[in-house]
């Protein structure tokens, strides 16, 4: 494959890419990368539009910024009706409370984690996948986690169960979307240096590469799955964990 063909395949020129969690570590990195590759970007986060816009200042190709709680179907549907057709959906919204499952309030946290991390992608897929199927093209990329495969390093059981659910959801969605030219995939990052891991006591020396991953490294995998280059990748969750299984 020539370099020119590869460049063309990575290109997102003219494609509308909706990113959730766009104010977060991975979300900002993937937003920037997709912008550099020519995407027209719709940025969504539960945080204020001002905050999401500010942390993505200077990013190329931003069409719109929305405050949207992906766990609330009505909010997702409202954004979908405003935005219209989307070629690529990238869901990086997520929460990972570090708490004690024996605590009396834990069940509230359980519901929040399941609502954001599992109901969120379901709401998003309900809003955007049918249009992709109709147009016979689309890419959906969800964020799973190492925790969803292994039980995690420091995560609580709601997060672990939610991310295992995301991995299963990738398969469920892909079974329905793939025959229509819509590729649904996921990434399963190991620990990544972002607000989610900040101050949680991860030790770089514990990992084969002697460091945590960067949001940009996860973004690079997501942008590949979001691109025409991933035309023969469907229903898979790709590890991006710095070789953590080598420990
Ligand atoms: N950081 C890690 O170590 C790591 C590891 C494995 C998987 N992941 C997953 O990768 C994704 C991105 O994580 P990150 O490191 O960028 O975390 P982050 O905390 O930096 O960003 C998450 C973003 O999601 C947004 N968000 C939270 N709830 C939301 C909701 N209900 N609706 C819309 N947006 C919401 C937050 O406001 C934030 O901007 C998450 O799904 C996370 O679970 C992260």
PDB file of C-alpha atoms and ligand atoms in Angstrom:
ATOM      1  CA  UNK A   1       0.000   0.000   0.000  1.00  0.00           C
ATOM      2  CA  UNK A   2       1.482   3.351  -0.991  1.00  0.00           C
ATOM      3  CA  UNK A   3       1.907   6.108   1.580  1.00  0.00           C
ATOM      4  CA  UNK A   4      -0.438   8.244  -0.463  1.00  0.00           C
ATOM      5  CA  UNK A   5      -3.204   5.609  -0.279  1.00  0.00           C
ATOM      6  CA  UNK A   6      -2.639   5.193   3.458  1.00  0.00           C
ATOM      7  CA  UNK A   7      -2.909   8.958   3.988  1.00  0.00           C
ATOM      8  CA  UNK A   8      -6.127   9.058   2.009  1.00  0.00           C
ATOM      9  CA  UNK A   9      -7.537   6.224   4.100  1.00  0.00           C
ATOM     10  CA  UNK A  10      -6.732   7.946   7.406  1.00  0.00           C
ATOM     11  CA  UNK A  11      -8.298  11.134   6.128  1.00  0.00           C
ATOM     12  CA  UNK A  12     -11.587  12.248   7.690  1.00  0.00           C
ATOM     13  CA  UNK A  13     -12.080  15.180   5.324  1.00  0.00           C
ATOM     14  CA  UNK A  14     -15.713  16.110   4.963  1.00  0.00           C
ATOM     15  CA  UNK A  15     -16.905  13.589   7.546  1.00  0.00           C
ATOM     16  CA  UNK A  16     -19.002  14.644  10.500  1.00  0.00           C
ATOM     17  CA  UNK A  17     -17.556  13.191  13.688  1.00  0.00           C
ATOM     18  CA  UNK A  18     -19.422  13.430  16.986  1.00  0.00           C
ATOM     19  CA  UNK A  19     -17.266  13.030  20.087  1.00  0.00           C
ATOM     20  CA  UNK A  20     -18.687  12.573  23.586  1.00  0.00           C
ATOM     21  CA  UNK A  21     -16.561  13.223  26.642  1.00  0.00           C
ATOM     22  CA  UNK A  22     -14.938  15.897  24.495  1.00  0.00           C
ATOM     23  CA  UNK A  23     -13.808  17.868  27.551  1.00  0.00           C
ATOM     24  CA  UNK A  24     -11.923  14.867  28.961  1.00  0.00           C
ATOM     25  CA  UNK A  25      -8.398  13.613  28.404  1.00  0.00           C
ATOM     26  CA  UNK A  26      -9.001  11.070  25.638  1.00  0.00           C
ATOM     27  CA  UNK A  27     -11.890  13.106  24.209  1.00  0.00           C
ATOM     28  CA  UNK A  28      -9.728  16.209  23.756  1.00  0.00           C
ATOM     29  CA  UNK A  29      -6.924  14.209  22.179  1.00  0.00           C
ATOM     30  CA  UNK A  30      -9.206  12.441  19.691  1.00  0.00           C
ATOM     31  CA  UNK A  31     -10.999  15.679  18.888  1.00  0.00           C
ATOM     32  CA  UNK A  32      -7.701  17.351  18.024  1.00  0.00           C
ATOM     33  CA  UNK A  33      -6.511  14.426  15.904  1.00  0.00           C
ATOM     34  CA  UNK A  34      -9.779  14.107  13.975  1.00  0.00           C
ATOM     35  CA  UNK A  35      -9.743  17.872  13.403  1.00  0.00           C
ATOM     36  CA  UNK A  36      -6.230  17.661  11.980  1.00  0.00           C
ATOM     37  CA  UNK A  37      -7.461  14.898   9.660  1.00  0.00           C
ATOM     38  CA  UNK A  38     -10.166  17.129   8.248  1.00  0.00           C
ATOM     39  CA  UNK A  39     -13.248  16.115  10.250  1.00  0.00           C
ATOM     40  CA  UNK A  40     -16.190  18.406  10.928  1.00  0.00           C
ATOM     41  CA  UNK A  41     -16.552  18.056  14.665  1.00  0.00           C
ATOM     42  CA  UNK A  42     -19.522  18.016  17.009  1.00  0.00           C
ATOM     43  CA  UNK A  43     -18.259  18.131  20.571  1.00  0.00           C
ATOM     44  CA  UNK A  44     -20.430  16.898  23.445  1.00  0.00           C
ATOM     45  CA  UNK A  45     -19.844  16.622  27.151  1.00  0.00           C
ATOM     46  CA  UNK A  46     -21.891  16.763  30.327  1.00  0.00           C
ATOM     47  CA  UNK A  47     -19.839  19.771  31.326  1.00  0.00           C
ATOM     48  CA  UNK A  48     -20.789  23.271  30.129  1.00  0.00           C
ATOM     49  CA  UNK A  49     -20.387  24.216  26.484  1.00  0.00           C
ATOM     50  CA  UNK A  50     -18.064  27.038  27.587  1.00  0.00           C
ATOM     51  CA  UNK A  51     -15.769  24.580  29.345  1.00  0.00           C
ATOM     52  CA  UNK A  52     -15.779  22.083  26.472  1.00  0.00           C
ATOM     53  CA  UNK A  53     -15.097  24.861  23.970  1.00  0.00           C
ATOM     54  CA  UNK A  54     -12.350  26.363  26.131  1.00  0.00           C
ATOM     55  CA  UNK A  55     -10.398  23.129  26.598  1.00  0.00           C
ATOM     56  CA  UNK A  56     -10.646  22.483  22.843  1.00  0.00           C
ATOM     57  CA  UNK A  57      -9.630  26.008  21.896  1.00  0.00           C
ATOM     58  CA  UNK A  58      -7.747  26.092  18.582  1.00  0.00           C
ATOM     59  CA  UNK A  59      -9.007  22.702  17.385  1.00  0.00           C
ATOM     60  CA  UNK A  60      -9.721  22.701  13.666  1.00  0.00           C
ATOM     61  CA  UNK A  61     -13.142  21.937  12.204  1.00  0.00           C
ATOM     62  CA  UNK A  62     -15.424  22.427  15.212  1.00  0.00           C
ATOM     63  CA  UNK A  63     -18.999  22.753  13.910  1.00  0.00           C
ATOM     64  CA  UNK A  64     -20.832  22.788  17.233  1.00  0.00           C
ATOM     65  CA  UNK A  65     -20.448  22.231  20.967  1.00  0.00           C
ATOM     66  CA  UNK A  66     -23.259  20.741  23.036  1.00  0.00           C
ATOM     67  CA  UNK A  67     -23.809  20.172  26.709  1.00  0.00           C
ATOM     68  CA  UNK A  68     -25.237  16.662  26.761  1.00  0.00           C
ATOM     69  CA  UNK A  69     -25.566  14.016  29.438  1.00  0.00           C
ATOM     70  CA  UNK A  70     -25.256  10.809  27.449  1.00  0.00           C
ATOM     71  CA  UNK A  71     -27.054   8.851  30.169  1.00  0.00           C
ATOM     72  CA  UNK A  72     -30.268  10.801  29.464  1.00  0.00           C
ATOM     73  CA  UNK A  73     -31.879   9.584  26.268  1.00  0.00           C
ATOM     74  CA  UNK A  74     -33.901  12.767  25.707  1.00  0.00           C
ATOM     75  CA  UNK A  75     -30.734  14.887  25.732  1.00  0.00           C
ATOM     76  CA  UNK A  76     -29.007  12.594  23.245  1.00  0.00           C
ATOM     77  CA  UNK A  77     -32.061  12.617  20.958  1.00  0.00           C
ATOM     78  CA  UNK A  78     -32.215  16.401  21.136  1.00  0.00           C
ATOM     79  CA  UNK A  79     -28.587  16.729  20.054  1.00  0.00           C
ATOM     80  CA  UNK A  80     -29.174  14.163  17.305  1.00  0.00           C
ATOM     81  CA  UNK A  81     -32.116  16.111  15.932  1.00  0.00           C
ATOM     82  CA  UNK A  82     -30.055  19.319  15.925  1.00  0.00           C
ATOM     83  CA  UNK A  83     -26.929  17.803  14.419  1.00  0.00           C
ATOM     84  CA  UNK A  84     -28.525  15.580  11.762  1.00  0.00           C
ATOM     85  CA  UNK A  85     -26.427  13.005   9.929  1.00  0.00           C
ATOM     86  CA  UNK A  86     -23.215  11.874  11.551  1.00  0.00           C
ATOM     87  CA  UNK A  87     -20.639   9.675   9.803  1.00  0.00           C
ATOM     88  CA  UNK A  88     -18.644   8.800  12.912  1.00  0.00           C
ATOM     89  CA  UNK A  89     -19.641   8.460  16.559  1.00  0.00           C
ATOM     90  CA  UNK A  90     -16.854   8.348  19.129  1.00  0.00           C
ATOM     91  CA  UNK A  91     -17.970   7.820  22.721  1.00  0.00           C
ATOM     92  CA  UNK A  92     -15.287   8.646  25.274  1.00  0.00           C
ATOM     93  CA  UNK A  93     -17.670   9.809  28.023  1.00  0.00           C
ATOM     94  CA  UNK A  94     -17.156   7.829  31.182  1.00  0.00           C
ATOM     95  CA  UNK A  95     -16.939   7.899  34.940  1.00  0.00           C
ATOM     96  CA  UNK A  96     -14.922   5.742  37.291  1.00  0.00           C
ATOM     97  CA  UNK A  97     -15.638   6.496  40.948  1.00  0.00           C
ATOM     98  CA  UNK A  98     -13.197   4.839  43.336  1.00  0.00           C
ATOM     99  CA  UNK A  99     -15.402   3.776  46.196  1.00  0.00           C
ATOM    100  CA  UNK A 100     -16.258   1.017  48.616  1.00  0.00           C
ATOM    101  CA  UNK A 101     -18.889  -1.425  47.392  1.00  0.00           C
ATOM    102  CA  UNK A 102     -19.750  -2.238  50.997  1.00  0.00           C
ATOM    103  CA  UNK A 103     -20.730   1.368  51.713  1.00  0.00           C
ATOM    104  CA  UNK A 104     -24.464   1.992  52.128  1.00  0.00           C
ATOM    105  CA  UNK A 105     -24.472   4.640  49.372  1.00  0.00           C
ATOM    106  CA  UNK A 106     -22.691   2.461  46.877  1.00  0.00           C
ATOM    107  CA  UNK A 107     -25.838   1.408  45.034  1.00  0.00           C
ATOM    108  CA  UNK A 108     -26.375   5.017  43.991  1.00  0.00           C
ATOM    109  CA  UNK A 109     -22.886   5.098  42.503  1.00  0.00           C
ATOM    110  CA  UNK A 110     -23.603   1.763  40.795  1.00  0.00           C
ATOM    111  CA  UNK A 111     -26.591   3.232  39.006  1.00  0.00           C
ATOM    112  CA  UNK A 112     -24.636   6.322  37.956  1.00  0.00           C
ATOM    113  CA  UNK A 113     -21.772   4.262  36.558  1.00  0.00           C
ATOM    114  CA  UNK A 114     -24.069   1.917  34.651  1.00  0.00           C
ATOM    115  CA  UNK A 115     -26.138   4.843  33.383  1.00  0.00           C
ATOM    116  CA  UNK A 116     -23.167   6.781  32.000  1.00  0.00           C
ATOM    117  CA  UNK A 117     -20.913   3.941  30.890  1.00  0.00           C
ATOM    118  CA  UNK A 118     -23.506   1.492  29.511  1.00  0.00           C
ATOM    119  CA  UNK A 119     -26.804   3.296  29.017  1.00  0.00           C
ATOM    120  CA  UNK A 120     -24.798   6.190  27.495  1.00  0.00           C
ATOM    121  CA  UNK A 121     -23.470   4.235  24.504  1.00  0.00           C
ATOM    122  CA  UNK A 122     -26.871   2.552  24.119  1.00  0.00           C
ATOM    123  CA  UNK A 123     -28.563   5.973  23.965  1.00  0.00           C
ATOM    124  CA  UNK A 124     -25.977   7.175  21.458  1.00  0.00           C
ATOM    125  CA  UNK A 125     -26.290   4.107  19.257  1.00  0.00           C
ATOM    126  CA  UNK A 126     -30.096   4.368  19.309  1.00  0.00           C
ATOM    127  CA  UNK A 127     -29.811   7.967  18.147  1.00  0.00           C
ATOM    128  CA  UNK A 128     -27.123   7.665  15.490  1.00  0.00           C
ATOM    129  CA  UNK A 129     -26.786   4.064  14.268  1.00  0.00           C
ATOM    130  CA  UNK A 130     -30.087   3.851  12.361  1.00  0.00           C
ATOM    131  CA  UNK A 131     -29.083   6.842  10.196  1.00  0.00           C
ATOM    132  CA  UNK A 132     -25.707   5.279   9.473  1.00  0.00           C
ATOM    133  CA  UNK A 133     -27.402   2.008   8.507  1.00  0.00           C
ATOM    134  CA  UNK A 134     -29.759   3.887   6.219  1.00  0.00           C
ATOM    135  CA  UNK A 135     -26.850   5.696   4.541  1.00  0.00           C
ATOM    136  CA  UNK A 136     -24.825   2.450   4.367  1.00  0.00           C
ATOM    137  CA  UNK A 137     -21.770   3.985   5.992  1.00  0.00           C
ATOM    138  CA  UNK A 138     -20.651   4.715   9.509  1.00  0.00           C
ATOM    139  CA  UNK A 139     -18.112   4.168  12.213  1.00  0.00           C
ATOM    140  CA  UNK A 140     -18.888   3.814  15.908  1.00  0.00           C
ATOM    141  CA  UNK A 141     -16.067   3.596  18.438  1.00  0.00           C
ATOM    142  CA  UNK A 142     -16.782   2.911  22.107  1.00  0.00           C
ATOM    143  CA  UNK A 143     -14.399   3.061  25.045  1.00  0.00           C
ATOM    144  CA  UNK A 144     -14.079  -0.195  26.917  1.00  0.00           C
ATOM    145  CA  UNK A 145     -11.253  -0.840  29.322  1.00  0.00           C
ATOM    146  CA  UNK A 146      -8.633  -3.284  30.471  1.00  0.00           C
ATOM    147  CA  UNK A 147     -10.901  -3.455  33.532  1.00  0.00           C
ATOM    148  CA  UNK A 148     -13.646  -4.936  31.345  1.00  0.00           C
ATOM    149  CA  UNK A 149     -11.392  -7.859  30.408  1.00  0.00           C
ATOM    150  CA  UNK A 150      -9.427  -8.512  33.584  1.00  0.00           C
ATOM    151  CA  UNK A 151     -11.351  -7.077  36.518  1.00  0.00           C
ATOM    152  CA  UNK A 152      -9.037  -4.070  36.544  1.00  0.00           C
ATOM    153  CA  UNK A 153      -6.196  -2.874  38.682  1.00  0.00           C
ATOM    154  CA  UNK A 154      -7.856  -0.414  41.052  1.00  0.00           C
ATOM    155  CA  UNK A 155     -11.415  -0.104  39.768  1.00  0.00           C
ATOM    156  CA  UNK A 156     -14.602  -0.762  41.720  1.00  0.00           C
ATOM    157  CA  UNK A 157     -16.983  -3.503  40.569  1.00  0.00           C
ATOM    158  CA  UNK A 158     -19.513  -1.134  38.966  1.00  0.00           C
ATOM    159  CA  UNK A 159     -16.859   0.165  36.555  1.00  0.00           C
ATOM    160  CA  UNK A 160     -15.500  -3.297  35.822  1.00  0.00           C
ATOM    161  CA  UNK A 161     -18.970  -4.671  35.122  1.00  0.00           C
ATOM    162  CA  UNK A 162     -19.877  -1.619  33.029  1.00  0.00           C
ATOM    163  CA  UNK A 163     -16.800  -1.908  30.833  1.00  0.00           C
ATOM    164  CA  UNK A 164     -17.329  -5.650  30.377  1.00  0.00           C
ATOM    165  CA  UNK A 165     -20.813  -4.612  29.302  1.00  0.00           C
ATOM    166  CA  UNK A 166     -19.372  -2.164  26.773  1.00  0.00           C
ATOM    167  CA  UNK A 167     -17.289  -4.947  25.237  1.00  0.00           C
ATOM    168  CA  UNK A 168     -20.406  -7.098  24.869  1.00  0.00           C
ATOM    169  CA  UNK A 169     -22.344  -4.117  23.521  1.00  0.00           C
ATOM    170  CA  UNK A 170     -19.743  -3.605  20.785  1.00  0.00           C
ATOM    171  CA  UNK A 171     -20.484  -7.141  19.606  1.00  0.00           C
ATOM    172  CA  UNK A 172     -24.252  -6.711  19.877  1.00  0.00           C
ATOM    173  CA  UNK A 173     -24.238  -3.498  17.871  1.00  0.00           C
ATOM    174  CA  UNK A 174     -21.754  -4.833  15.333  1.00  0.00           C
ATOM    175  CA  UNK A 175     -23.919  -7.894  14.629  1.00  0.00           C
ATOM    176  CA  UNK A 176     -26.716  -5.559  13.583  1.00  0.00           C
ATOM    177  CA  UNK A 177     -24.702  -2.807  11.880  1.00  0.00           C
ATOM    178  CA  UNK A 178     -21.924  -4.606  10.003  1.00  0.00           C
ATOM    179  CA  UNK A 179     -24.098  -6.028   7.192  1.00  0.00           C
ATOM    180  CA  UNK A 180     -25.041  -2.442   6.342  1.00  0.00           C
ATOM    181  CA  UNK A 181     -21.482  -1.131   6.032  1.00  0.00           C
ATOM    182  CA  UNK A 182     -21.383   0.358   9.524  1.00  0.00           C
ATOM    183  CA  UNK A 183     -18.353  -0.726  11.554  1.00  0.00           C
ATOM    184  CA  UNK A 184     -18.719  -0.780  15.337  1.00  0.00           C
ATOM    185  CA  UNK A 185     -15.587  -1.311  17.398  1.00  0.00           C
ATOM    186  CA  UNK A 186     -14.100  -0.477  20.762  1.00  0.00           C
ATOM    187  CA  UNK A 187     -10.806   0.272  22.409  1.00  0.00           C
ATOM    188  CA  UNK A 188      -9.741  -1.196  25.732  1.00  0.00           C
ATOM    189  CA  UNK A 189      -7.147   1.144  27.224  1.00  0.00           C
ATOM    190  CA  UNK A 190      -4.984   0.293  30.178  1.00  0.00           C
ATOM    191  CA  UNK A 191      -4.244   3.090  32.660  1.00  0.00           C
ATOM    192  CA  UNK A 192      -3.995   6.419  30.845  1.00  0.00           C
ATOM    193  CA  UNK A 193      -2.740   9.682  32.332  1.00  0.00           C
ATOM    194  CA  UNK A 194      -5.931  11.751  32.578  1.00  0.00           C
ATOM    195  CA  UNK A 195      -8.280  13.161  35.217  1.00  0.00           C
ATOM    196  CA  UNK A 196      -9.604   9.624  35.655  1.00  0.00           C
ATOM    197  CA  UNK A 197      -6.307   8.266  36.980  1.00  0.00           C
ATOM    198  CA  UNK A 198      -4.912  11.441  38.511  1.00  0.00           C
ATOM    199  CA  UNK A 199      -3.932  10.909  42.143  1.00  0.00           C
ATOM    200  CA  UNK A 200      -5.073   7.271  42.139  1.00  0.00           C
ATOM    201  CA  UNK A 201      -1.645   5.893  42.970  1.00  0.00           C
ATOM    202  CA  UNK A 202      -0.699   4.235  39.676  1.00  0.00           C
ATOM    203  CA  UNK A 203       3.046   3.552  39.624  1.00  0.00           C
ATOM    204  CA  UNK A 204       4.701   3.859  36.193  1.00  0.00           C
ATOM    205  CA  UNK A 205       7.278   1.217  37.073  1.00  0.00           C
ATOM    206  CA  UNK A 206       4.491  -1.360  37.432  1.00  0.00           C
ATOM    207  CA  UNK A 207       3.945  -1.330  33.681  1.00  0.00           C
ATOM    208  CA  UNK A 208       6.031  -2.922  30.915  1.00  0.00           C
ATOM    209  CA  UNK A 209       6.689   0.434  29.228  1.00  0.00           C
ATOM    210  CA  UNK A 210       7.416   2.018  32.645  1.00  0.00           C
ATOM    211  CA  UNK A 211       4.727   4.621  32.191  1.00  0.00           C
ATOM    212  CA  UNK A 212       1.002   5.109  31.844  1.00  0.00           C
ATOM    213  CA  UNK A 213      -0.454   5.598  28.377  1.00  0.00           C
ATOM    214  CA  UNK A 214      -1.165   9.065  27.048  1.00  0.00           C
ATOM    215  CA  UNK A 215      -4.571  10.233  25.827  1.00  0.00           C
ATOM    216  CA  UNK A 216      -2.944  10.797  22.425  1.00  0.00           C
ATOM    217  CA  UNK A 217      -1.939   7.124  22.196  1.00  0.00           C
ATOM    218  CA  UNK A 218      -5.523   6.008  22.793  1.00  0.00           C
ATOM    219  CA  UNK A 219      -6.784   8.716  20.434  1.00  0.00           C
ATOM    220  CA  UNK A 220      -4.543   7.373  17.693  1.00  0.00           C
ATOM    221  CA  UNK A 221      -6.209   3.941  17.940  1.00  0.00           C
ATOM    222  CA  UNK A 222      -9.686   5.474  18.075  1.00  0.00           C
ATOM    223  CA  UNK A 223      -9.001   7.695  15.049  1.00  0.00           C
ATOM    224  CA  UNK A 224      -7.862   4.642  13.094  1.00  0.00           C
ATOM    225  CA  UNK A 225     -11.077   2.772  13.945  1.00  0.00           C
ATOM    226  CA  UNK A 226     -13.054   5.893  13.023  1.00  0.00           C
ATOM    227  CA  UNK A 227     -11.418   6.177   9.615  1.00  0.00           C
ATOM    228  CA  UNK A 228     -12.014   4.601   6.202  1.00  0.00           C
ATOM    229  CA  UNK A 229      -8.741   2.705   6.812  1.00  0.00           C
ATOM    230  CA  UNK A 230     -10.585   0.454   9.275  1.00  0.00           C
ATOM    231  CA  UNK A 231     -12.928  -0.760   6.546  1.00  0.00           C
ATOM    232  CA  UNK A 232     -12.410  -4.449   7.414  1.00  0.00           C
ATOM    233  CA  UNK A 233     -12.461  -4.121  11.204  1.00  0.00           C
ATOM    234  CA  UNK A 234     -15.824  -4.814  12.835  1.00  0.00           C
ATOM    235  CA  UNK A 235     -17.077  -6.046  16.178  1.00  0.00           C
ATOM    236  CA  UNK A 236     -13.722  -6.016  17.875  1.00  0.00           C
ATOM    237  CA  UNK A 237     -12.303  -4.373  20.991  1.00  0.00           C
ATOM    238  CA  UNK A 238      -8.653  -3.493  20.527  1.00  0.00           C
ATOM    239  CA  UNK A 239      -6.271  -3.408  23.483  1.00  0.00           C
ATOM    240  CA  UNK A 240      -4.201  -0.275  23.933  1.00  0.00           C
ATOM    241  CA  UNK A 241      -2.446  -0.986  27.204  1.00  0.00           C
ATOM    242  CA  UNK A 242       1.320  -0.776  26.749  1.00  0.00           C
ATOM    243  CA  UNK A 243       1.723  -4.552  26.884  1.00  0.00           C
ATOM    244  CA  UNK A 244       0.199  -4.949  30.317  1.00  0.00           C
ATOM    245  CA  UNK A 245      -0.444  -8.669  29.804  1.00  0.00           C
ATOM    246  CA  UNK A 246       3.365  -9.084  29.734  1.00  0.00           C
ATOM    247  CA  UNK A 247       3.640  -8.334  33.445  1.00  0.00           C
TER     248      UNK A 247
HETATM  249  N1  LIG B   1      -8.015   7.036  31.877  1.00  0.00           N
HETATM  250  C1  LIG B   1      -7.904   5.727  31.937  1.00  0.00           C
HETATM  251  O1  LIG B   1      -7.002   5.180  32.586  1.00  0.00           O
HETATM  252  C2  LIG B   1      -8.864   4.854  31.197  1.00  0.00           C
HETATM  253  C3  LIG B   1      -8.591   3.482  31.097  1.00  0.00           C
HETATM  254  C4  LIG B   1      -9.477   2.663  30.428  1.00  0.00           C
HETATM  255  C5  LIG B   1     -10.618   3.190  29.867  1.00  0.00           C
HETATM  256  N2  LIG B   1     -10.874   4.513  29.983  1.00  0.00           N
HETATM  257  C6  LIG B   1     -12.098   5.017  29.387  1.00  0.00           C
HETATM  258  O2  LIG B   1     -11.757   5.958  28.378  1.00  0.00           O
HETATM  259  C7  LIG B   1     -12.771   6.961  28.291  1.00  0.00           C
HETATM  260  C8  LIG B   1     -12.125   8.343  28.425  1.00  0.00           C
HETATM  261  O3  LIG B   1     -11.521   8.455  29.697  1.00  0.00           O
HETATM  262  P1  LIG B   1     -10.611   9.704  30.086  1.00  0.00           P
HETATM  263  O4  LIG B   1      -9.353   9.154  30.620  1.00  0.00           O
HETATM  264  O5  LIG B   1     -10.558  10.669  28.969  1.00  0.00           O
HETATM  265  O6  LIG B   1     -11.445  10.292  31.316  1.00  0.00           O
HETATM  266  P2  LIG B   1     -11.741  11.816  31.693  1.00  0.00           P
HETATM  267  O7  LIG B   1     -12.296  11.754  33.075  1.00  0.00           O
HETATM  268  O8  LIG B   1     -10.557  12.651  31.430  1.00  0.00           O
HETATM  269  O9  LIG B   1     -12.889  12.238  30.666  1.00  0.00           O
HETATM  270  C9  LIG B   1     -14.193  11.729  30.711  1.00  0.00           C
HETATM  271  C10 LIG B   1     -15.124  12.795  30.155  1.00  0.00           C
HETATM  272  O10 LIG B   1     -16.459  12.251  30.140  1.00  0.00           O
HETATM  273  C11 LIG B   1     -17.345  13.297  30.519  1.00  0.00           C
HETATM  274  N3  LIG B   1     -18.571  12.731  31.040  1.00  0.00           N
HETATM  275  C12 LIG B   1     -18.774  12.130  32.254  1.00  0.00           C
HETATM  276  N4  LIG B   1     -20.053  11.770  32.379  1.00  0.00           N
HETATM  277  C13 LIG B   1     -20.682  12.148  31.239  1.00  0.00           C
HETATM  278  C14 LIG B   1     -22.022  12.063  30.795  1.00  0.00           C
HETATM  279  N5  LIG B   1     -22.975  11.525  31.557  1.00  0.00           N
HETATM  280  N6  LIG B   1     -22.336  12.531  29.569  1.00  0.00           N
HETATM  281  C15 LIG B   1     -21.373  13.105  28.794  1.00  0.00           C
HETATM  282  N7  LIG B   1     -20.082  13.227  29.171  1.00  0.00           N
HETATM  283  C16 LIG B   1     -19.746  12.754  30.385  1.00  0.00           C
HETATM  284  C17 LIG B   1     -16.566  14.061  31.601  1.00  0.00           C
HETATM  285  O11 LIG B   1     -17.112  15.356  31.820  1.00  0.00           O
HETATM  286  C18 LIG B   1     -15.177  14.076  31.007  1.00  0.00           C
HETATM  287  O12 LIG B   1     -14.973  15.217  30.190  1.00  0.00           O
HETATM  288  C19 LIG B   1     -13.776   6.635  29.401  1.00  0.00           C
HETATM  289  O13 LIG B   1     -14.835   5.877  28.866  1.00  0.00           O
HETATM  290  C20 LIG B   1     -12.971   5.774  30.360  1.00  0.00           C
HETATM  291  O14 LIG B   1     -13.792   4.935  31.138  1.00  0.00           O
HETATM  292  C21 LIG B   1     -10.017   5.368  30.620  1.00  0.00           C
END
